[in-house]
Amino acid sequence: MPPSHDASRCLDALRRILPAIAARAPALDVDGAFPAEDVAALGEAGLLAAPLPPEHGGAGLGTDPAALAEALRLVGRASLPLGRLYEGHVNALRLVLRHGDAAQAAAAAADARDGAFFGVWNTDVPGEILGLEPRAGGIRLQGRKILCSGAGRVDRALVTARARPGDLPQMVLVPLPPGERADLARWTAQGMRASATGAVDFTGLDLPATALIGPAGAYEAQPDFSAGAWRFAAVQAGGIEALAEALRDHLRRTERGGDPYQAARLGEVATAAAGARLWVEAAAVRAEAGAEDSVAFVNLARLAVERAALEALTLVQRSIGLTAFLRPHPAERLSRDLATYLRQPGPDRALASAAAHVLAAPGAFGDLWAATGAGR
Ligand SMILES: Cc1cc2nc3c(=O)[nH]c(=O)nc-3n(C[C@H](O)[C@H](O)[C@H](O)COP(=O)(O)OP(=O)(O)OC[C@H]3O[C@@H](n4cnc5c(N)ncnc54)[C@H](O)[C@@H]3O)c2cc1C
């Protein structure tokens, strides 16, 4: 299904601001950076409210597979850190709209329309939880989250907390004043420096009961939880396209593109980029249709995109040579960002679980993914 009229308008607006976002990305490649100007530009272009359904003043982008796949890929192509951050914003709004009550949905929608930027922070310190203690009229949070993109920068964080270790995670929507409680000191990653990914300490934070979104366990409700992985794959697919562009530009400038070895590698990179995009588009359709086998399909898709990216990285570095490792060649930064952002939770588990689905599925192998027509 093509994007709706409203979603198409948002994509047009997005395309207009992408050149400036891409132009700002090199300067943001420093520790502790955050693309505040880019987030503001997304807001001005209507992209912060766009994920909301029309009844909340959005364009329905958050659940429109074709439009969202394109938006995430385009943002990722211009800037992988911004793509990561925007994916979190979209995910947070989807979760609040799906699991929050009417008042919570309306409040979050109003905030997004006013330019508030959201994130989803689920990762715990190994062996610890973000604790949730009941208190009169609400809750108190105790503990930290780690690997929080936009730490100290997002206005609303949807975090997962638990009363006791082993409990199902409870979503809590936390309003955060800028700069508070965040610690970026350990974000020493080689890439994705502009994502402001850090630890956030919520200890002693009191919130009203209205901050609780949905019942415990809603965050991990399937197939949405696992099938949602198609969205980070969409951002990664954009990163592959940016790297492919850097290679093509390099071969044109150096007039090396006619060499048969270089041409072969460029062709293979083009295949990897197009393959990643096709996987993402098919996975988006299947996931948003809520297909029963969407988790298995998305697991394959995310790994196919990861493999395409790893292949592209190898080919680009071989084609460009040492220059691909020297600043300020764009391939240098793009490679670091992509290699870092490829690290996503549980890749072995994703492959094993997809393989188990394939093993157990009835019918002919060739009809495995036929039911909802994904990929047609
Ligand atoms: C730029 C960036 C921004 C991020 N932002 C956020 C954010 O905003 N919010 C958030 O919640 N998270 C965020 N994350 C964290 C992200 O969601 C993942 O949790 C993280 O990237 C996992 O990476 P990992 O390679 O350590 O994964 P792991 O799952 O630890 O995988 C590492 C390896 O160990 C294997 N493995 C996994 N589990 C086991 C096991 N039990 N036994 C044996 N082997 C195992 C895997 O298959 C893989 O080979 C971010 C990550 C990045 C890179």
CSV table of C-alpha atoms and ligand atoms in Angstrom, one decimal:
chain,number,residue,atom,x,y,z
A,1,MET,CA,0.0,0.0,0.0
A,2,PRO,CA,1.5,3.4,-0.9
A,3,PRO,CA,1.8,6.1,1.9
A,4,SER,CA,-1.4,8.1,2.6
A,5,HIS,CA,-1.7,11.6,1.3
A,6,ASP,CA,-0.8,13.2,4.7
A,7,ALA,CA,2.2,10.8,5.1
A,8,SER,CA,3.4,11.7,1.6
A,9,ARG,CA,3.4,15.4,2.5
A,10,CYS,CA,5.5,14.6,5.6
A,11,LEU,CA,8.0,12.7,3.5
A,12,ASP,CA,8.2,15.6,1.1
A,13,ALA,CA,8.9,17.9,4.0
A,14,LEU,CA,11.4,15.5,5.4
A,15,ARG,CA,13.3,15.3,2.0
A,16,ARG,CA,13.6,19.1,2.0
A,17,ILE,CA,15.4,19.2,5.4
A,18,LEU,CA,17.7,16.2,4.9
A,19,PRO,CA,20.5,18.0,3.0
A,20,ALA,CA,21.0,20.4,5.9
A,21,ILE,CA,20.9,17.5,8.4
A,22,ALA,CA,23.5,15.6,6.4
A,23,ALA,CA,25.7,18.7,6.1
A,24,ARG,CA,25.6,19.2,9.9
A,25,ALA,CA,26.5,15.5,10.7
A,26,PRO,CA,30.3,15.7,10.4
A,27,ALA,CA,30.5,18.5,13.0
A,28,LEU,CA,28.4,16.5,15.4
A,29,ASP,CA,30.8,13.6,15.3
A,30,VAL,CA,32.2,14.4,18.8
A,31,ASP,CA,31.8,12.9,22.2
A,32,GLY,CA,28.7,14.1,24.1
A,33,ALA,CA,27.1,15.7,21.0
A,34,PHE,CA,23.4,15.8,20.3
A,35,PRO,CA,21.7,16.9,17.1
A,36,ALA,CA,19.5,19.5,18.7
A,37,GLU,CA,19.2,21.6,15.5
A,38,ASP,CA,18.2,18.5,13.6
A,39,VAL,CA,15.5,17.6,16.1
A,40,ALA,CA,14.2,21.2,15.9
A,41,ALA,CA,14.2,20.9,12.1
A,42,LEU,CA,12.2,17.7,12.4
A,43,GLY,CA,9.7,19.5,14.6
A,44,GLU,CA,9.4,22.4,12.2
A,45,ALA,CA,8.8,20.1,9.3
A,46,GLY,CA,6.0,18.4,11.3
A,47,LEU,CA,7.9,15.1,11.7
A,48,LEU,CA,7.6,15.0,15.5
A,49,ALA,CA,3.8,15.0,15.4
A,50,ALA,CA,3.6,13.0,12.1
A,51,PRO,CA,3.7,9.5,13.8
A,52,LEU,CA,0.5,10.3,15.6
A,53,PRO,CA,-2.8,9.2,14.1
A,54,PRO,CA,-4.9,11.9,12.4
A,55,GLU,CA,-7.4,12.1,15.3
A,56,HIS,CA,-4.4,13.3,17.4
A,57,GLY,CA,-3.2,15.8,14.8
A,58,GLY,CA,-0.6,13.5,13.1
A,59,ALA,CA,-0.3,11.9,9.7
A,60,GLY,CA,-0.5,8.3,10.9
A,61,LEU,CA,3.2,7.9,9.9
A,62,GLY,CA,3.9,5.8,13.0
A,63,THR,CA,1.9,2.8,11.8
A,64,ASP,CA,2.0,3.3,8.0
A,65,PRO,CA,4.6,0.7,6.9
A,66,ALA,CA,5.6,2.2,3.6
A,67,ALA,CA,5.8,5.8,4.8
A,68,LEU,CA,7.6,4.9,8.1
A,69,ALA,CA,10.1,2.6,6.4
A,70,GLU,CA,10.9,5.5,4.0
A,71,ALA,CA,11.1,8.1,6.7
A,72,LEU,CA,13.4,6.0,8.9
A,73,ARG,CA,15.6,5.1,6.0
A,74,LEU,CA,15.9,8.7,4.8
A,75,VAL,CA,16.7,10.0,8.3
A,76,GLY,CA,19.2,7.2,8.8
A,77,ARG,CA,20.8,8.1,5.4
A,78,ALA,CA,21.3,11.7,6.4
A,79,SER,CA,22.5,10.9,10.0
A,80,LEU,CA,22.5,7.5,11.7
A,81,PRO,CA,22.5,9.1,15.2
A,82,LEU,CA,19.5,11.2,14.3
A,83,GLY,CA,17.8,8.1,12.8
A,84,ARG,CA,18.4,6.2,16.1
A,85,LEU,CA,16.9,9.1,18.1
A,86,TYR,CA,13.9,9.5,15.7
A,87,GLU,CA,13.2,5.8,15.8
A,88,GLY,CA,13.0,6.1,19.6
A,89,HIS,CA,10.6,9.0,19.4
A,90,VAL,CA,8.3,7.1,17.0
A,91,ASN,CA,8.4,4.0,19.2
A,92,ALA,CA,7.5,5.9,22.4
A,93,LEU,CA,4.5,7.5,20.7
A,94,ARG,CA,3.4,4.2,19.3
A,95,LEU,CA,3.6,2.6,22.8
A,96,VAL,CA,1.7,5.4,24.6
A,97,LEU,CA,-1.0,5.5,21.9
A,98,ARG,CA,-1.4,1.7,22.0
A,99,HIS,CA,-1.2,1.1,25.7
A,100,GLY,CA,-2.0,4.4,27.4
A,101,ASP,CA,-5.6,5.4,28.3
A,102,ALA,CA,-7.3,8.2,26.4
A,103,ALA,CA,-6.0,11.0,28.7
A,104,GLN,CA,-2.4,9.7,28.5
A,105,ALA,CA,-2.6,9.4,24.7
A,106,ALA,CA,-4.0,12.9,24.4
A,107,ALA,CA,-1.4,14.4,26.7
A,108,ALA,CA,1.5,12.7,24.9
A,109,ALA,CA,0.1,13.7,21.5
A,110,ALA,CA,-0.2,17.4,22.7
A,111,ASP,CA,3.4,17.3,23.9
A,112,ALA,CA,4.6,15.9,20.5
A,113,ARG,CA,2.6,18.5,18.6
A,114,ASP,CA,4.3,21.1,20.9
A,115,GLY,CA,7.7,19.8,19.9
A,116,ALA,CA,8.5,17.5,22.8
A,117,PHE,CA,11.0,14.8,21.8
A,118,PHE,CA,10.5,11.3,23.2
A,119,GLY,CA,12.8,8.2,23.8
A,120,VAL,CA,12.4,4.6,25.0
A,121,TRP,CA,14.9,3.4,27.5
A,122,ASN,CA,14.7,-0.3,28.3
A,123,THR,CA,18.3,-1.4,28.9
A,124,ASP,CA,19.2,-2.2,32.5
A,125,VAL,CA,22.5,-2.3,34.2
A,126,PRO,CA,23.4,-6.1,34.0
A,127,GLY,CA,22.0,-7.7,37.2
A,128,GLU,CA,20.1,-4.6,38.3
A,129,ILE,CA,16.5,-3.3,37.7
A,130,LEU,CA,15.0,0.1,37.6
A,131,GLY,CA,12.9,-0.2,40.8
A,132,LEU,CA,9.3,1.0,41.1
A,133,GLU,CA,8.0,1.6,44.6
A,134,PRO,CA,4.4,2.4,45.3
A,135,ARG,CA,3.8,5.5,47.4
A,136,ALA,CA,0.7,7.6,48.2
A,137,GLY,CA,-0.8,8.8,44.9
A,138,GLY,CA,1.9,7.4,42.7
A,139,ILE,CA,5.3,5.8,42.5
A,140,ARG,CA,8.9,6.4,43.2
A,141,LEU,CA,11.7,5.2,40.9
A,142,GLN,CA,15.0,3.8,42.2
A,143,GLY,CA,17.9,3.0,40.1
A,144,ARG,CA,19.4,3.6,36.6
A,145,LYS,CA,18.9,2.8,33.0
A,146,ILE,CA,21.9,2.5,30.6
A,147,LEU,CA,22.4,3.0,26.8
A,148,CYS,CA,19.7,5.7,26.8
A,149,SER,CA,19.8,7.6,23.5
A,150,GLY,CA,19.2,11.3,24.0
A,151,ALA,CA,20.2,11.1,27.7
A,152,GLY,CA,19.7,14.5,29.2
A,153,ARG,CA,18.2,15.7,26.0
A,154,VAL,CA,14.8,14.0,25.4
A,155,ASP,CA,11.8,15.7,27.0
A,156,ARG,CA,9.9,12.5,27.7
A,157,ALA,CA,11.4,9.1,28.4
A,158,LEU,CA,9.3,5.9,28.3
A,159,VAL,CA,11.2,3.6,30.7
A,160,THR,CA,10.6,0.1,31.9
A,161,ALA,CA,10.7,-0.5,35.6
A,162,ARG,CA,9.9,-3.4,38.0
A,163,ALA,CA,8.7,-3.7,41.6
A,164,ARG,CA,10.9,-6.8,42.0
A,165,PRO,CA,13.5,-8.6,39.9
A,166,GLY,CA,11.8,-11.0,37.6
A,167,ASP,CA,8.5,-9.0,37.5
A,168,LEU,CA,7.1,-8.1,34.1
A,169,PRO,CA,8.3,-4.7,33.0
A,170,GLN,CA,6.0,-1.7,33.7
A,171,MET,CA,6.2,1.2,31.3
A,172,VAL,CA,6.5,4.6,33.0
A,173,LEU,CA,6.4,7.9,31.1
A,174,VAL,CA,8.9,10.3,32.7
A,175,PRO,CA,9.0,14.0,32.0
A,176,LEU,CA,12.7,15.1,32.2
A,177,PRO,CA,14.0,18.6,32.5
A,178,PRO,CA,17.0,19.1,30.1
A,179,GLY,CA,20.4,18.1,31.4
A,180,GLU,CA,19.2,16.4,34.6
A,181,ARG,CA,20.2,12.9,35.8
A,182,ALA,CA,22.2,12.0,32.7
A,183,ASP,CA,25.8,10.7,32.6
A,184,LEU,CA,27.4,10.4,29.2
A,185,ALA,CA,30.9,9.7,30.5
A,186,ARG,CA,30.8,6.0,29.5
A,187,TRP,CA,29.6,6.6,25.9
A,188,THR,CA,33.1,6.1,24.5
A,189,ALA,CA,31.8,4.2,21.4
A,190,GLN,CA,33.8,4.5,18.1
A,191,GLY,CA,30.6,5.7,16.3
A,192,MET,CA,27.1,7.1,17.0
A,193,ARG,CA,28.8,9.8,19.1
A,194,ALA,CA,26.0,12.3,18.3
A,195,SER,CA,23.3,10.0,19.8
A,196,ALA,CA,24.0,11.2,23.4
A,197,THR,CA,23.7,7.6,24.6
A,198,GLY,CA,24.3,7.5,28.3
A,199,ALA,CA,23.2,6.3,31.7
A,200,VAL,CA,20.3,8.0,33.5
A,201,ASP,CA,19.8,7.8,37.3
A,202,PHE,CA,16.1,8.0,38.3
A,203,THR,CA,16.7,7.4,42.0
A,204,GLY,CA,14.2,9.2,44.2
A,205,LEU,CA,12.0,10.5,41.4
A,206,ASP,CA,8.4,10.7,42.4
A,207,LEU,CA,5.7,10.4,39.8
A,208,PRO,CA,1.9,10.3,39.8
A,209,ALA,CA,0.0,7.1,39.0
A,210,THR,CA,-0.9,8.6,35.7
A,211,ALA,CA,2.7,8.1,34.6
A,212,LEU,CA,2.2,4.3,34.4
A,213,ILE,CA,1.4,3.3,30.8
A,214,GLY,CA,-0.5,0.1,30.3
A,215,PRO,CA,-0.4,-3.0,32.5
A,216,ALA,CA,2.9,-4.7,33.4
A,217,GLY,CA,4.2,-6.7,30.5
A,218,ALA,CA,2.6,-4.5,27.8
A,219,TYR,CA,6.0,-3.3,26.7
A,220,GLU,CA,7.0,-6.9,25.7
A,221,ALA,CA,3.6,-7.7,24.1
A,222,GLN,CA,4.2,-9.8,20.9
A,223,PRO,CA,4.4,-9.6,18.0
A,224,ASP,CA,5.0,-5.9,18.3
A,225,PHE,CA,8.0,-6.1,20.7
A,226,SER,CA,10.1,-8.3,18.5
A,227,ALA,CA,8.6,-7.4,15.1
A,228,GLY,CA,9.4,-3.7,15.9
A,229,ALA,CA,13.0,-4.5,15.1
A,230,TRP,CA,12.2,-3.7,11.5
A,231,ARG,CA,12.4,-0.1,12.4
A,232,PHE,CA,16.1,-0.1,13.5
A,233,ALA,CA,16.8,-2.1,10.4
A,234,ALA,CA,15.2,0.6,8.3
A,235,VAL,CA,17.5,3.2,9.9
A,236,GLN,CA,20.5,0.9,9.2
A,237,ALA,CA,19.4,0.5,5.6
A,238,GLY,CA,19.7,4.3,5.3
A,239,GLY,CA,23.2,4.0,6.7
A,240,ILE,CA,24.2,1.5,4.0
A,241,GLU,CA,22.9,3.9,1.3
A,242,ALA,CA,24.9,6.7,2.7
A,243,LEU,CA,28.0,4.6,2.7
A,244,ALA,CA,27.3,3.4,-0.9
A,245,GLU,CA,26.9,7.1,-1.9
A,246,ALA,CA,30.3,7.9,-0.3
A,247,LEU,CA,31.9,5.0,-2.4
A,248,ARG,CA,30.2,6.1,-5.6
A,249,ASP,CA,31.3,9.7,-5.1
A,250,HIS,CA,34.9,8.6,-4.3
A,251,LEU,CA,35.1,6.4,-7.5
A,252,ARG,CA,33.7,9.3,-9.6
A,253,ARG,CA,36.2,11.8,-8.1
A,254,THR,CA,39.2,9.6,-8.4
A,255,GLU,CA,38.1,8.3,-11.8
A,256,ARG,CA,38.6,4.7,-10.7
A,257,GLY,CA,35.1,3.5,-11.3
A,258,GLY,CA,35.8,2.1,-14.7
A,259,ASP,CA,38.3,-0.4,-13.3
A,260,PRO,CA,36.6,-3.8,-13.5
A,261,TYR,CA,37.5,-4.7,-9.9
A,262,GLN,CA,36.1,-1.4,-8.6
A,263,ALA,CA,33.0,-1.7,-10.8
A,264,ALA,CA,32.4,-5.2,-9.4
A,265,ARG,CA,32.6,-4.0,-5.8
A,266,LEU,CA,30.3,-1.0,-6.5
A,267,GLY,CA,27.8,-3.4,-8.1
A,268,GLU,CA,28.0,-5.6,-5.0
A,269,VAL,CA,27.5,-2.6,-2.7
A,270,ALA,CA,24.5,-1.6,-4.8
A,271,THR,CA,23.1,-5.1,-4.4
A,272,ALA,CA,23.6,-5.0,-0.7
A,273,ALA,CA,21.9,-1.6,-0.3
A,274,ALA,CA,18.9,-2.6,-2.5
A,275,GLY,CA,18.6,-6.0,-0.7
A,276,ALA,CA,18.6,-4.3,2.7
A,277,ARG,CA,15.9,-1.9,1.5
A,278,LEU,CA,13.7,-4.7,0.1
A,279,TRP,CA,13.9,-6.7,3.3
A,280,VAL,CA,13.0,-3.7,5.4
A,281,GLU,CA,10.0,-2.8,3.2
A,282,ALA,CA,8.7,-6.4,3.2
A,283,ALA,CA,9.3,-6.7,7.0
A,284,ALA,CA,7.4,-3.4,7.6
A,285,VAL,CA,4.4,-4.6,5.8
A,286,ARG,CA,4.3,-7.9,7.6
A,287,ALA,CA,5.0,-6.4,11.0
A,288,GLU,CA,2.3,-3.7,10.7
A,289,ALA,CA,-0.2,-6.2,9.5
A,290,GLY,CA,0.4,-8.1,12.7
A,291,ALA,CA,1.1,-11.3,10.8
A,292,GLU,CA,1.5,-14.3,13.0
A,293,ASP,CA,4.9,-15.1,11.5
A,294,SER,CA,6.0,-11.4,11.5
A,295,VAL,CA,8.5,-12.0,14.4
A,296,ALA,CA,10.3,-14.7,12.4
A,297,PHE,CA,10.3,-12.7,9.2
A,298,VAL,CA,11.6,-9.6,11.0
A,299,ASN,CA,14.3,-11.6,12.7
A,300,LEU,CA,15.5,-12.8,9.3
A,301,ALA,CA,15.2,-9.2,7.9
A,302,ARG,CA,17.2,-7.6,10.7
A,303,LEU,CA,20.0,-10.2,10.2
A,304,ALA,CA,19.9,-9.8,6.4
A,305,VAL,CA,20.3,-6.0,6.8
A,306,GLU,CA,23.1,-6.6,9.3
A,307,ARG,CA,24.9,-8.9,6.8
A,308,ALA,CA,24.3,-6.4,3.9
A,309,ALA,CA,25.9,-3.7,6.1
A,310,LEU,CA,28.9,-5.7,7.1
A,311,GLU,CA,29.4,-6.7,3.4
A,312,ALA,CA,29.1,-3.1,2.3
A,313,LEU,CA,31.6,-2.0,5.0
A,314,THR,CA,34.2,-4.5,3.8
A,315,LEU,CA,33.7,-3.7,0.2
A,316,VAL,CA,33.8,0.1,0.7
A,317,GLN,CA,37.0,-0.1,2.8
A,318,ARG,CA,38.6,-2.3,0.2
A,319,SER,CA,37.6,0.0,-2.7
A,320,ILE,CA,38.6,3.3,-1.1
A,321,GLY,CA,41.6,1.9,0.7
A,322,LEU,CA,43.4,3.8,3.5
A,323,THR,CA,41.5,7.0,2.7
A,324,ALA,CA,38.3,5.4,4.1
A,325,PHE,CA,40.0,5.4,7.5
A,326,LEU,CA,41.2,9.0,7.3
A,327,ARG,CA,39.2,11.9,8.5
A,328,PRO,CA,37.4,13.9,7.0
A,329,HIS,CA,36.5,11.3,4.3
A,330,PRO,CA,32.8,10.7,4.8
A,331,ALA,CA,33.3,6.9,4.6
A,332,GLU,CA,35.4,7.1,7.8
A,333,ARG,CA,32.5,8.5,10.0
A,334,LEU,CA,29.8,6.7,8.2
A,335,SER,CA,31.6,3.4,8.7
A,336,ARG,CA,32.1,4.0,12.4
A,337,ASP,CA,28.4,5.0,12.9
A,338,LEU,CA,27.1,2.0,10.9
A,339,ALA,CA,29.4,-0.5,12.6
A,340,THR,CA,28.3,0.7,16.0
A,341,TYR,CA,24.6,0.9,15.3
A,342,LEU,CA,24.6,-2.6,13.9
A,343,ARG,CA,25.0,-3.8,17.5
A,344,GLN,CA,21.4,-4.7,18.5
A,345,PRO,CA,20.1,-7.1,21.1
A,346,GLY,CA,20.4,-10.8,20.8
A,347,PRO,CA,21.3,-11.5,17.2
A,348,ASP,CA,22.0,-15.2,17.8
A,349,ARG,CA,18.6,-15.6,19.5
A,350,ALA,CA,16.9,-13.8,16.6
A,351,LEU,CA,18.5,-16.3,14.1
A,352,ALA,CA,17.8,-19.4,16.3
A,353,SER,CA,14.2,-18.4,16.8
A,354,ALA,CA,13.6,-17.7,13.1
A,355,ALA,CA,15.2,-21.1,12.3
A,356,ALA,CA,12.9,-22.8,14.8
A,357,HIS,CA,9.9,-21.1,13.1
A,358,VAL,CA,11.1,-22.3,9.7
A,359,LEU,CA,11.7,-25.8,11.0
A,360,ALA,CA,8.2,-26.2,12.5
A,361,ALA,CA,6.1,-24.4,9.8
A,362,PRO,CA,3.7,-26.6,7.9
A,363,GLY,CA,3.4,-26.6,4.2
A,364,ALA,CA,6.0,-26.2,1.4
A,365,PHE,CA,9.2,-24.2,2.1
A,366,GLY,CA,8.4,-21.9,-0.7
A,367,ASP,CA,5.0,-21.0,0.8
A,368,LEU,CA,6.6,-20.0,4.1
A,369,TRP,CA,5.9,-16.3,3.9
A,370,ALA,CA,3.0,-16.4,1.5
A,371,ALA,CA,0.0,-15.7,3.9
A,372,THR,CA,0.0,-11.9,4.0
A,373,GLY,CA,1.8,-11.4,0.7
A,374,ALA,CA,4.9,-9.8,2.3
A,375,GLY,CA,7.5,-8.9,-0.3
A,376,ARG,CA,5.1,-9.2,-3.2
B,1,LIG,C1,23.8,3.8,19.4
B,1,LIG,C2,23.0,3.0,20.3
B,1,LIG,C3,21.9,3.6,20.9
B,1,LIG,C4,21.1,2.9,21.8
B,1,LIG,N1,20.0,3.5,22.4
B,1,LIG,C5,19.2,2.7,23.3
B,1,LIG,C6,18.1,3.3,23.9
B,1,LIG,O1,17.8,4.5,23.6
B,1,LIG,N2,17.3,2.6,24.7
B,1,LIG,C7,17.7,1.3,25.0
B,1,LIG,O2,17.0,0.7,25.7
B,1,LIG,N3,18.8,0.7,24.4
B,1,LIG,C8,19.5,1.4,23.6
B,1,LIG,N4,20.6,0.8,23.0
B,1,LIG,C9,21.0,-0.6,23.4
B,1,LIG,C10,20.5,-1.6,22.3
B,1,LIG,O3,19.1,-1.6,22.3
B,1,LIG,C11,21.0,-3.0,22.7
B,1,LIG,O4,20.7,-3.3,24.0
B,1,LIG,C12,22.5,-3.0,22.6
B,1,LIG,O5,23.0,-2.4,21.5
B,1,LIG,C13,22.9,-4.5,22.6
B,1,LIG,O6,24.1,-4.7,22.0
B,1,LIG,P1,25.0,-5.9,22.4
B,1,LIG,O7,25.8,-6.2,21.1
B,1,LIG,O8,25.7,-5.8,23.7
B,1,LIG,O9,23.9,-7.1,22.4
B,1,LIG,P2,23.8,-8.5,23.2
B,1,LIG,O10,22.4,-8.9,23.1
B,1,LIG,O11,24.5,-8.5,24.5
B,1,LIG,O12,24.7,-9.3,22.2
B,1,LIG,C14,26.1,-9.5,22.2
B,1,LIG,C15,26.4,-10.9,21.7
B,1,LIG,O13,26.1,-11.8,22.8
B,1,LIG,C16,25.1,-12.8,22.3
B,1,LIG,N5,24.2,-13.0,23.5
B,1,LIG,C17,23.2,-12.3,23.8
B,1,LIG,N6,22.6,-12.8,24.9
B,1,LIG,C18,23.4,-13.9,25.3
B,1,LIG,C19,23.3,-14.9,26.3
B,1,LIG,N7,22.3,-14.9,27.2
B,1,LIG,N8,24.2,-15.9,26.3
B,1,LIG,C20,25.2,-15.9,25.4
B,1,LIG,N9,25.3,-15.0,24.4
B,1,LIG,C21,24.4,-14.0,24.3
B,1,LIG,C22,24.5,-12.1,21.1
B,1,LIG,O14,23.9,-13.0,20.2
B,1,LIG,C23,25.7,-11.3,20.5
B,1,LIG,O15,26.5,-12.2,19.8
B,1,LIG,C24,21.4,1.5,22.1
B,1,LIG,C25,22.5,0.9,21.4
B,1,LIG,C26,23.3,1.7,20.5
B,1,LIG,C27,24.4,1.0,19.8
